[in-house]
Structures are given as C-alpha cells and as structure tokens.
Amino acid sequence: MKLTRRSFVAGASAIALAAPATIGRAQDGKIKFVSILDQSGGLDIYGAPMVETTKMAVDDINAAGGLNGREVELILYDAQSNIQLYTQYATQAAAGDRADVVHAGITSASREAIRPTFARFNTLYFYNTQYEGGVCDFNNFNTGSTPAQTVAKVVPYVMNKWGKKVYIVAADYNYGQITAQWMQKFVKDNGGETLGVEFFPLDVTNFGPTIQKIQGAKPDLVISALVGGAHVSFYKQYAAAGMNKEIPIASTTFGVGNEQTLISAEEGEGLIAAYSYFEAVDNPVNKAFLERLTARLGPGRPTMNELSVRSYEGAMLWAEAVKAAGTADRAAVIEALRAPQSYSGPSGVVTIDPQTNHAVQNVYIAEVKNQMFEILESFSDQPPADTQLVCDLNANPNQNTFLFENGLEAAGIKL
C-alpha cells in the first residue's frame, strides 16, 4: 500500500486531534506493521532496497504461519525524501493505522522528526539505519551500527594503512556533523591530525572548490560521511581530478546506497568502509538469504548493504520478540526485546543491549574491488559503546532524548 500526500492530508487534521489515550489496538485480526521510508527523491538509493527487504521479511513471517496465529499486514508509506511527509505519515501510522510497530526513517533528521510522535502515541518504533549514536529512548530500538562499532574500527585501520593526516567531508545535518566529531575524536585518539572539515547540504553536486582545498592541504587520506544521490558526484569529480590515485578515501556512508555501483570501477577502486554487513559475509544464513532474494527479485536485484539487510533483520528481530511475548502488545514486546532478544541473520547474530536499546552486532571492514566490497577484517559482537557512556535505560526507563543533539561534548564525550 502506498499513500499519496493528497489522500493522506484529507484525514490528517482529524487524526492529529486524537488524544493518545483514546487510541487502542485490536488484539484480534491482523498485526499492523508500518514502514515509512524514502522510495523516491534524493534518498531513494537507500530507501528502495530497504523497502524490498522489509516486504521480504513480512512475507517470510506470514509464510511461516504469521505471529501467534495472526497474519502481519504491511503498510508502506513513501516519505519521498521529505521530512514533512515523515511527520504526517508518522501521525497516520500511530493514530490512524494504530500500528503495532513502525519501522521508519533513514536520515537522523527523519528519525528525530518522528520519534516523539511514536513516544506520544505509545507506538513501538524501530530505526534500522546506521547512525551517529545518542538516542536514549525506551520506546525506540536502534539496530543500525554506531560510531563506536564502525568509526572506531575504520579510522585506526586506514590511518595505519595510509597515514595520520586526515581531511573530513560530511553531509550538513546532524548525522554528518556529529559523525565528523566522532571522526575527529578517533583521529586524535590514534595520534592523527585533522587538517580540515567541510559540510555540504544534501543537494550539493559541485565539489570542485573542496577538491582544490584537499589538493592544497595534502592529507594522507580523506574520510567521507557524504549522504544521498547528489553527493555521489564527489567521488566522480574526485576521480576526474586524479585524486583517487593520490589520496585514498575511507567512508562511513559509501556503499549503503550502493554508490560503488553508481560510479565506475576505476572511480571507486580501493575505497574502504566499515559496516555491520556486506554481501561478502561468509555464513550459511547469508548465502541462503541472497539466493532467495535473487529468486524473488531477479538477477538484476540491488546489491545488499547494511541498511537493506538490517531492515530485514530488524523486522525479524521484532517478530522473534512478538513470538516470545505471545502477543504484539507493545509493553510485552519491549520486555521480550530487552530480555535480551537475539536474531541470527545474514549479518550474523544481532542482540539487543537492554542498557541502550541498541544492537550488539558484528562489524566488518571492507575494500571496494571492481564495484564490490571485499572484507578485510571482522570483529564479533561489538557493543554500541558510544551510547553506553551516557545512556542507561535500566536505571532510567523514562528517558526519551537524543543525547548528542548539541554535540558530543555537551553529552559528556571528550573530543
């Protein structure tokens, strides 16, 4: 199901007036699973594959008999890379659809636009995207990797490989700004020096002046946290200037939108990234998952990455908790998730950390070779340690905050 903006707005004002206390969820019939992702617009390079794996997860759940004898109904909304639509569809999901669970959001801006709505309506919320860390919310489960799991691994790896002088380029919103702070922290912690940091709005496509600055600064490497289809231009322009053969790139975002397939093999060769999943993960579950996905979508299917696979695993993790709880009721499912709940998926075992409602997960460092990622190193069962420094939902289950909203130092993280 895809709801257009026009059809939504017709009923949105009345729904928005409903008080949370009056919203109930039926305990018979179908379990409502709502997905709000960017199927169009500048972020569709991330959203479209995430939608496909979400559909596959719900189909797999229903093919196995549903949950506790109930069918799962998937309701899809296309936020069209538009924050306003995210907020509107979040209200529709919580107040109109009376969703049992919502899996939604790609950018951190979209997450923070909708997270308060789900807390207000007591609607269980999953965010399945790698992000900058810092959400501390009893109602919100964050299954994507955090900087303590990825940036902390890739920064020392590439500094040992390429050198200590670093130039950072990042998207100009909270993910890019905060992740750039994490990068600077880990560069400093590992004896390096940050020569420059630049931020770019999501619609920027001209990176010529920045490439000239990088040429002048002469770093040993560039670390990128660029986001979205427009920012793919950076890698093309960087290679066109011959820079990819002079100063290598590492990234915390390249590949989760399958950027390696959007540029030529030569343009992307040698770039290094770290995530909780690459197609090259070698385990039987992943092999079977990819085979089923190819059979489902055809040989031209999207390459799988952390965002798409974690969308599948996040749905399955929730499903395991519903089965363990014996009900789709929010409070019981939260208790089951925090027991803690685990799921063995394509990326390996993913387990909820009850202190933070984040995921303990495997992390992999990989390098682009001929438009594919080859795994260089792996780390098992990595905790989401950045949030553990400042978040303890065991001690304070009423906390509902984004701790890094004002930067890392404001949250007690020393840079």
GROMACS .gro file of C-alpha atoms in nm:
model
  415
    1MET     CA    1   0.000   0.000   0.000
    2LYS     CA    2   0.134   0.344  -0.090
    3LEU     CA    3  -0.043   0.653   0.040
    4THR     CA    4  -0.013   0.973  -0.160
    5ARG     CA    5   0.023   1.308   0.009
    6ARG     CA    6  -0.316   1.423  -0.119
    7SER     CA    7  -0.505   1.121   0.012
    8PHE     CA    8  -0.330   1.148   0.346
    9VAL     CA    9  -0.394   1.516   0.405
   10ALA     CA   10  -0.768   1.469   0.368
   11GLY     CA   11  -0.784   1.292   0.701
   12ALA     CA   12  -0.470   1.407   0.874
   13SER     CA   13  -0.612   1.706   1.061
   14ALA     CA   14  -0.880   1.499   1.230
   15ILE     CA   15  -0.635   1.226   1.322
   16ALA     CA   16  -0.389   1.474   1.469
   17LEU     CA   17  -0.654   1.584   1.718
   18ALA     CA   18  -0.697   1.237   1.862
   19ALA     CA   19  -0.558   1.200   2.212
   20PRO     CA   20  -0.309   0.917   2.264
   21ALA     CA   21  -0.514   0.777   2.549
   22THR     CA   22  -0.805   0.715   2.315
   23ILE     CA   23  -0.604   0.517   2.062
   24GLY     CA   24  -0.636   0.141   2.111
   25ARG     CA   25  -0.512  -0.157   1.911
   26ALA     CA   26  -0.724  -0.458   1.837
   27GLN     CA   27  -0.592  -0.784   1.979
   28ASP     CA   28  -0.752  -0.996   1.709
   29GLY     CA   29  -0.721  -0.984   1.333
   30LYS     CA   30  -0.402  -0.873   1.163
   31ILE     CA   31  -0.092  -0.731   1.327
   32LYS     CA   32  -0.013  -0.396   1.166
   33PHE     CA   33   0.348  -0.338   1.063
   34VAL     CA   34   0.406   0.011   0.917
   35SER     CA   35   0.712   0.107   0.715
   36ILE     CA   36   0.794   0.472   0.637
   37LEU     CA   37   1.094   0.502   0.404
   38ASP     CA   38   1.214   0.709   0.110
   39GLN     CA   39   1.109   0.520  -0.202
   40SER     CA   40   1.160   0.831  -0.416
   41GLY     CA   41   1.355   1.156  -0.405
   42GLY     CA   42   1.725   1.202  -0.334
   43LEU     CA   43   1.739   0.932  -0.067
   44ASP     CA   44   1.577   0.656  -0.272
   45ILE     CA   45   1.921   0.498  -0.327
   46TYR     CA   46   1.886   0.388   0.036
   47GLY     CA   47   1.511   0.352   0.070
   48ALA     CA   48   1.420   0.139  -0.232
   49PRO     CA   49   1.630  -0.165  -0.130
   50MET     CA   50   1.516  -0.126   0.233
   51VAL     CA   51   1.154  -0.149   0.121
   52GLU     CA   52   1.226  -0.466  -0.078
   53THR     CA   53   1.383  -0.643   0.220
   54THR     CA   54   1.104  -0.522   0.451
   55LYS     CA   55   0.850  -0.677   0.215
   56MET     CA   56   1.054  -0.998   0.208
   57ALA     CA   57   1.067  -1.012   0.588
   58VAL     CA   58   0.689  -0.975   0.627
   59ASP     CA   59   0.630  -1.233   0.354
   60ASP     CA   60   0.867  -1.473   0.531
   61ILE     CA   61   0.690  -1.419   0.863
   62ASN     CA   62   0.349  -1.484   0.710
   63ALA     CA   63   0.472  -1.785   0.509
   64ALA     CA   64   0.581  -1.938   0.840
   65GLY     CA   65   0.229  -1.901   0.982
   66GLY     CA   66   0.235  -1.541   1.099
   67LEU     CA   67   0.287  -1.447   1.463
   68ASN     CA   68   0.097  -1.627   1.735
   69GLY     CA   69  -0.164  -1.730   1.479
   70ARG     CA   70  -0.209  -1.379   1.338
   71GLU     CA   71  -0.116  -1.251   0.993
   72VAL     CA   72   0.113  -0.948   0.969
   73GLU     CA   73  -0.022  -0.669   0.748
   74LEU     CA   74   0.246  -0.448   0.590
   75ILE     CA   75   0.152  -0.084   0.529
   76LEU     CA   76   0.408   0.111   0.323
   77TYR     CA   77   0.443   0.488   0.305
   78ASP     CA   78   0.679   0.671   0.070
   79ALA     CA   79   0.818   0.977   0.251
   80GLN     CA   80   0.968   1.098  -0.080
   81SER     CA   81   1.283   1.228   0.096
   82ASN     CA   82   1.061   1.491   0.260
   83ILE     CA   83   1.069   1.550   0.636
   84GLN     CA   84   0.717   1.697   0.637
   85LEU     CA   85   0.580   1.376   0.488
   86TYR     CA   86   0.764   1.178   0.753
   87THR     CA   87   0.585   1.368   1.029
   88GLN     CA   88   0.248   1.335   0.856
   89TYR     CA   89   0.285   0.961   0.794
   90ALA     CA   90   0.408   0.906   1.150
   91THR     CA   91   0.082   1.053   1.280
   92GLN     CA   92  -0.115   0.844   1.033
   93ALA     CA   93   0.068   0.526   1.138
   94ALA     CA   94   0.023   0.586   1.510
   95ALA     CA   95  -0.321   0.747   1.526
   96GLY     CA   96  -0.489   0.636   1.205
   97ASP     CA   97  -0.349   0.290   1.137
   98ARG     CA   98  -0.297   0.214   1.506
   99ALA     CA   99   0.021   0.032   1.411
  100ASP     CA  100   0.158  -0.239   1.638
  101VAL     CA  101   0.509  -0.144   1.526
  102VAL     CA  102   0.664   0.113   1.293
  103HIS     CA  103   1.000   0.065   1.118
  104ALA     CA  104   1.091   0.403   0.974
  105GLY     CA  105   1.346   0.665   0.888
  106ILE     CA  106   1.676   0.684   0.703
  107THR     CA  107   1.839   1.016   0.790
  108SER     CA  108   1.881   1.119   1.151
  109ALA     CA  109   1.669   1.424   1.072
  110SER     CA  110   1.380   1.197   0.973
  111ARG     CA  111   1.423   0.989   1.288
  112GLU     CA  112   1.415   1.291   1.517
  113ALA     CA  113   1.112   1.431   1.333
  114ILE     CA  114   0.904   1.119   1.402
  115ARG     CA  115   1.042   0.964   1.720
  116PRO     CA  116   0.848   1.198   1.956
  117THR     CA  117   0.523   1.110   1.778
  118PHE     CA  118   0.570   0.739   1.842
  119ALA     CA  119   0.660   0.806   2.205
  120ARG     CA  120   0.348   1.020   2.245
  121PHE     CA  121   0.117   0.756   2.099
  122ASN     CA  122   0.296   0.462   2.267
  123THR     CA  123   0.374   0.311   1.927
  124LEU     CA  124   0.674   0.079   1.921
  125TYR     CA  125   0.943   0.222   1.693
  126PHE     CA  126   1.241   0.059   1.517
  127TYR     CA  127   1.515   0.260   1.346
  128ASN     CA  128   1.722   0.023   1.132
  129THR     CA  129   1.983   0.264   0.995
  130GLN     CA  130   2.349   0.308   1.087
  131TYR     CA  131   2.372   0.648   1.252
  132GLU     CA  132   2.570   0.882   1.478
  133GLY     CA  133   2.451   0.729   1.808
  134GLY     CA  134   2.297   0.907   2.103
  135VAL     CA  135   1.929   0.811   2.103
  136CYS     CA  136   1.826   0.707   2.454
  137ASP     CA  137   1.457   0.614   2.433
  138PHE     CA  138   1.280   0.320   2.597
  139ASN     CA  139   1.024   0.306   2.313
  140ASN     CA  140   1.285   0.315   2.032
  141PHE     CA  141   1.505   0.024   1.920
  142ASN     CA  142   1.807   0.119   1.710
  143THR     CA  143   1.951  -0.176   1.520
  144GLY     CA  144   2.196   0.007   1.290
  145SER     CA  145   2.565   0.034   1.367
  146THR     CA  146   2.701   0.325   1.571
  147PRO     CA  147   3.034   0.512   1.551
  148ALA     CA  148   3.177   0.308   1.840
  149GLN     CA  149   3.119  -0.002   1.629
  150THR     CA  150   3.236   0.129   1.290
  151VAL     CA  151   3.418   0.465   1.301
  152ALA     CA  152   3.626   0.342   1.594
  153LYS     CA  153   3.738   0.047   1.381
  154VAL     CA  154   3.788   0.204   1.039
  155VAL     CA  155   3.976   0.519   1.150
  156PRO     CA  156   4.276   0.343   1.309
  157TYR     CA  157   4.275   0.084   1.028
  158VAL     CA  158   4.308   0.340   0.750
  159MET     CA  159   4.545   0.561   0.947
  160ASN     CA  160   4.778   0.266   0.997
  161LYS     CA  161   4.748   0.188   0.626
  162TRP     CA  162   4.769   0.536   0.474
  163GLY     CA  163   4.893   0.792   0.728
  164LYS     CA  164   4.800   1.024   1.012
  165LYS     CA  165   4.683   1.341   0.835
  166VAL     CA  166   4.309   1.340   0.763
  167TYR     CA  167   4.063   1.562   0.576
  168ILE     CA  168   3.690   1.512   0.652
  169VAL     CA  169   3.392   1.579   0.423
  170ALA     CA  170   3.039   1.522   0.553
  171ALA     CA  171   2.670   1.592   0.497
  172ASP     CA  172   2.541   1.910   0.659
  173TYR     CA  173   2.284   1.780   0.906
  174ASN     CA  174   2.309   1.612   1.244
  175TYR     CA  175   2.440   1.278   1.114
  176GLY     CA  176   2.727   1.435   0.922
  177GLN     CA  177   2.807   1.697   1.184
  178ILE     CA  178   2.811   1.456   1.477
  179THR     CA  179   2.984   1.176   1.288
  180ALA     CA  180   3.254   1.426   1.186
  181GLN     CA  181   3.307   1.491   1.557
  182TRP     CA  182   3.343   1.117   1.616
  183MET     CA  183   3.593   1.101   1.329
  184GLN     CA  184   3.799   1.384   1.478
  185LYS     CA  185   3.790   1.215   1.819
  186PHE     CA  186   3.915   0.882   1.687
  187VAL     CA  187   4.175   1.051   1.465
  188LYS     CA  188   4.310   1.233   1.771
  189ASP     CA  189   4.288   0.924   1.993
  190ASN     CA  190   4.501   0.735   1.742
  191GLY     CA  191   4.772   1.001   1.715
  192GLY     CA  192   4.649   1.168   1.399
  193GLU     CA  193   4.570   1.522   1.286
  194THR     CA  194   4.255   1.656   1.119
  195LEU     CA  195   4.360   1.912   0.856
  196GLY     CA  196   4.011   2.023   0.756
  197VAL     CA  197   3.639   1.953   0.795
  198GLU     CA  198   3.373   2.059   0.543
  199PHE     CA  199   2.996   2.009   0.541
  200PHE     CA  200   2.760   2.001   0.241
  201PRO     CA  201   2.380   2.027   0.213
  202LEU     CA  202   2.220   1.717   0.062
  203ASP     CA  203   2.151   1.886  -0.272
  204VAL     CA  204   2.509   1.999  -0.341
  205THR     CA  205   2.665   1.848  -0.654
  206ASN     CA  206   2.968   2.072  -0.717
  207PHE     CA  207   3.270   1.968  -0.513
  208GLY     CA  208   3.538   2.135  -0.724
  209PRO     CA  209   3.639   2.400  -0.466
  210THR     CA  210   3.665   2.139  -0.192
  211ILE     CA  211   3.876   1.909  -0.407
  212GLN     CA  212   4.112   2.201  -0.465
  213LYS     CA  213   4.133   2.256  -0.088
  214ILE     CA  214   4.216   1.890  -0.038
  215GLN     CA  215   4.487   1.915  -0.302
  216GLY     CA  216   4.632   2.213  -0.119
  217ALA     CA  217   4.610   2.058   0.228
  218LYS     CA  218   4.784   1.737   0.115
  219PRO     CA  219   4.632   1.496   0.370
  220ASP     CA  220   4.726   1.130   0.376
  221LEU     CA  221   4.360   1.034   0.338
  222VAL     CA  222   4.005   1.167   0.314
  223ILE     CA  223   3.722   1.035   0.532
  224SER     CA  224   3.373   1.086   0.390
  225ALA     CA  225   3.034   1.098   0.558
  226LEU     CA  226   2.854   1.229   0.250
  227VAL     CA  227   2.491   1.124   0.204
  228GLY     CA  228   2.245   1.081  -0.082
  229GLY     CA  229   2.235   1.068  -0.459
  230ALA     CA  230   2.365   1.423  -0.513
  231HIS     CA  231   2.680   1.356  -0.310
  232VAL     CA  232   2.781   1.068  -0.539
  233SER     CA  233   2.916   1.349  -0.756
  234PHE     CA  234   3.203   1.397  -0.510
  235TYR     CA  235   3.353   1.057  -0.589
  236LYS     CA  236   3.322   1.110  -0.964
  237GLN     CA  237   3.477   1.459  -0.952
  238TYR     CA  238   3.748   1.340  -0.714
  239ALA     CA  239   3.848   1.067  -0.958
  240ALA     CA  240   3.822   1.303  -1.257
  241ALA     CA  241   4.080   1.525  -1.087
  242GLY     CA  242   4.308   1.223  -1.047
  243MET     CA  243   4.283   1.244  -0.670
  244ASN     CA  244   4.171   0.885  -0.614
  245LYS     CA  245   4.517   0.773  -0.726
  246GLU     CA  246   4.692   1.021  -0.495
  247ILE     CA  247   4.490   1.047  -0.173
  248PRO     CA  248   4.270   0.748  -0.078
  249ILE     CA  249   3.922   0.765   0.072
  250ALA     CA  250   3.756   0.588   0.364
  251SER     CA  251   3.388   0.635   0.439
  252THR     CA  252   3.114   0.576   0.693
  253THR     CA  253   2.840   0.611   0.430
  254PHE     CA  254   2.973   0.498   0.091
  255GLY     CA  255   2.810   0.168  -0.005
  256VAL     CA  256   2.489   0.183   0.198
  257GLY     CA  257   2.330   0.343  -0.107
  258ASN     CA  258   2.522   0.107  -0.338
  259GLU     CA  259   2.732   0.403  -0.451
  260GLN     CA  260   3.000   0.157  -0.566
  261THR     CA  261   2.764   0.057  -0.848
  262LEU     CA  262   2.675   0.417  -0.939
  263ILE     CA  263   3.033   0.511  -1.024
  264SER     CA  264   3.284   0.327  -1.240
  265ALA     CA  265   3.511   0.052  -1.111
  266GLU     CA  266   3.811   0.280  -1.154
  267GLU     CA  267   3.646   0.569  -0.967
  268GLY     CA  268   3.565   0.356  -0.663
  269GLU     CA  269   3.863   0.121  -0.654
  270GLY     CA  270   4.033   0.094  -0.317
  271LEU     CA  271   3.780   0.287  -0.108
  272ILE     CA  272   3.745   0.140   0.243
  273ALA     CA  273   3.432   0.135   0.459
  274ALA     CA  274   3.308  -0.034   0.778
  275TYR     CA  275   2.956  -0.162   0.843
  276SER     CA  276   2.774  -0.447   1.012
  277TYR     CA  277   2.705  -0.615   0.678
  278PHE     CA  278   2.847  -0.667   0.330
  279GLU     CA  279   2.732  -0.922   0.073
  280ALA     CA  280   3.071  -1.091   0.119
  281VAL     CA  281   2.984  -1.200   0.476
  282ASP     CA  282   3.055  -1.572   0.474
  283ASN     CA  283   2.791  -1.769   0.661
  284PRO     CA  284   2.518  -2.014   0.550
  285VAL     CA  285   2.232  -1.782   0.652
  286ASN     CA  286   2.364  -1.502   0.430
  287LYS     CA  287   2.419  -1.736   0.137
  288ALA     CA  288   2.063  -1.865   0.159
  289PHE     CA  289   1.927  -1.512   0.207
  290LEU     CA  290   2.097  -1.384  -0.109
  291GLU     CA  291   1.982  -1.685  -0.309
  292ARG     CA  292   1.620  -1.632  -0.202
  293LEU     CA  293   1.645  -1.260  -0.273
  294THR     CA  294   1.778  -1.324  -0.625
  295ALA     CA  295   1.497  -1.572  -0.688
  296ARG     CA  296   1.248  -1.313  -0.563
  297LEU     CA  297   1.378  -1.001  -0.743
  298GLY     CA  298   1.575  -1.146  -1.032
  299PRO     CA  299   1.945  -1.130  -1.121
  300GLY     CA  300   1.929  -0.751  -1.152
  301ARG     CA  301   1.839  -0.711  -0.785
  302PRO     CA  302   2.006  -0.438  -0.577
  303THR     CA  303   2.333  -0.519  -0.403
  304MET     CA  304   2.263  -0.572  -0.034
  305ASN     CA  305   2.418  -0.346   0.229
  306GLU     CA  306   2.376  -0.273   0.599
  307LEU     CA  307   2.061  -0.063   0.556
  308SER     CA  308   1.874  -0.313   0.342
  309VAL     CA  309   1.978  -0.623   0.536
  310ARG     CA  310   1.923  -0.460   0.873
  311SER     CA  311   1.571  -0.368   0.759
  312TYR     CA  312   1.512  -0.742   0.713
  313GLU     CA  313   1.685  -0.835   1.039
  314GLY     CA  314   1.509  -0.559   1.234
  315ALA     CA  315   1.172  -0.692   1.123
  316MET     CA  316   1.271  -1.048   1.212
  317LEU     CA  317   1.412  -0.940   1.549
  318TRP     CA  318   1.077  -0.776   1.629
  319ALA     CA  319   0.895  -1.090   1.511
  320GLU     CA  320   1.102  -1.311   1.743
  321ALA     CA  321   1.012  -1.082   2.033
  322VAL     CA  322   0.640  -1.100   1.946
  323LYS     CA  323   0.660  -1.478   1.947
  324ALA     CA  324   0.849  -1.479   2.277
  325ALA     CA  325   0.596  -1.240   2.432
  326GLY     CA  326   0.298  -1.434   2.297
  327THR     CA  327   0.140  -1.106   2.194
  328ALA     CA  328   0.204  -0.797   1.977
  329ASP     CA  329   0.128  -0.571   2.274
  330ARG     CA  330   0.391  -0.300   2.298
  331ALA     CA  331   0.484  -0.339   2.665
  332ALA     CA  332   0.522  -0.716   2.639
  333VAL     CA  333   0.724  -0.694   2.317
  334ILE     CA  334   0.956  -0.433   2.469
  335GLU     CA  335   1.010  -0.662   2.767
  336ALA     CA  336   1.092  -0.951   2.534
  337LEU     CA  337   1.331  -0.739   2.325
  338ARG     CA  338   1.516  -0.629   2.638
  339ALA     CA  339   1.535  -0.982   2.781
  340PRO     CA  340   1.752  -0.956   2.560
  341GLN     CA  341   1.627  -1.081   2.223
  342SER     CA  342   1.866  -1.209   1.955
  343TYR     CA  343   1.827  -1.297   1.589
  344SER     CA  344   2.073  -1.489   1.374
  345GLY     CA  345   2.054  -1.330   1.029
  346PRO     CA  346   2.264  -1.266   0.720
  347SER     CA  347   2.499  -1.031   0.908
  348GLY     CA  348   2.544  -1.274   1.197
  349VAL     CA  349   2.387  -1.263   1.541
  350VAL     CA  350   2.217  -0.934   1.635
  351THR     CA  351   2.128  -0.889   2.002
  352ILE     CA  352   1.950  -0.603   2.179
  353ASP     CA  353   2.155  -0.434   2.451
  354PRO     CA  354   1.897  -0.351   2.723
  355GLN     CA  355   2.101  -0.064   2.863
  356THR     CA  356   2.063   0.133   2.541
  357ASN     CA  357   1.804  -0.047   2.321
  358HIS     CA  358   2.076  -0.064   2.055
  359ALA     CA  359   2.224  -0.370   1.886
  360VAL     CA  360   2.530  -0.573   1.975
  361GLN     CA  361   2.650  -0.687   1.632
  362ASN     CA  362   2.939  -0.792   1.413
  363VAL     CA  363   3.141  -0.526   1.230
  364TYR     CA  364   3.333  -0.570   0.905
  365ILE     CA  365   3.595  -0.354   0.733
  366ALA     CA  366   3.587  -0.392   0.356
  367GLU     CA  367   3.750  -0.250   0.042
  368VAL     CA  368   3.595  -0.180  -0.298
  369LYS     CA  369   3.733  -0.406  -0.570
  370ASN     CA  370   3.571  -0.392  -0.914
  371GLN     CA  371   3.249  -0.237  -0.775
  372MET     CA  372   3.217  -0.498  -0.499
  373PHE     CA  373   3.323  -0.494  -0.136
  374GLU     CA  374   3.584  -0.747  -0.022
  375ILE     CA  375   3.605  -0.799   0.355
  376LEU     CA  376   3.945  -0.720   0.504
  377GLU     CA  377   3.879  -0.768   0.874
  378SER     CA  378   3.590  -0.863   1.102
  379PHE     CA  379   3.501  -0.800   1.468
  380SER     CA  380   3.244  -1.011   1.652
  381ASP     CA  381   2.976  -0.896   1.896
  382GLN     CA  382   3.064  -0.529   1.913
  383PRO     CA  383   2.867  -0.328   2.173
  384PRO     CA  384   2.713   0.014   2.096
  385ALA     CA  385   2.957   0.170   2.342
  386ASP     CA  386   2.910   0.535   2.244
  387THR     CA  387   2.558   0.546   2.385
  388GLN     CA  388   2.656   0.341   2.689
  389LEU     CA  389   2.871   0.630   2.804
  390VAL     CA  390   2.563   0.843   2.866
  391CYS     CA  391   2.254   0.622   2.834
  392ASP     CA  392   2.122   0.373   3.090
  393LEU     CA  393   1.761   0.271   3.028
  394ASN     CA  394   1.786   0.008   3.300
  395ALA     CA  395   1.833   0.284   3.557
  396ASN     CA  396   1.611   0.542   3.386
  397PRO     CA  397   1.346   0.381   3.163
  398ASN     CA  398   1.159   0.712   3.131
  399GLN     CA  399   1.441   0.874   2.934
  400ASN     CA  400   1.336   0.985   2.587
  401THR     CA  401   1.612   1.201   2.443
  402PHE     CA  402   1.867   1.245   2.165
  403LEU     CA  403   2.175   1.296   2.376
  404PHE     CA  404   2.403   1.426   2.102
  405GLU     CA  405   2.165   1.695   1.977
  406ASN     CA  406   2.405   1.967   2.093
  407GLY     CA  407   2.724   1.778   2.007
  408LEU     CA  408   2.938   1.519   2.179
  409GLU     CA  409   3.099   1.745   2.437
  410ALA     CA  410   2.759   1.865   2.558
  411ALA     CA  411   2.672   1.498   2.619
  412GLY     CA  412   2.993   1.436   2.816
  413ILE     CA  413   3.205   1.287   2.536
  414LYS     CA  414   3.553   1.443   2.543
  415LEU     CA  415   3.688   1.527   2.199
   0.00000   0.00000   0.00000
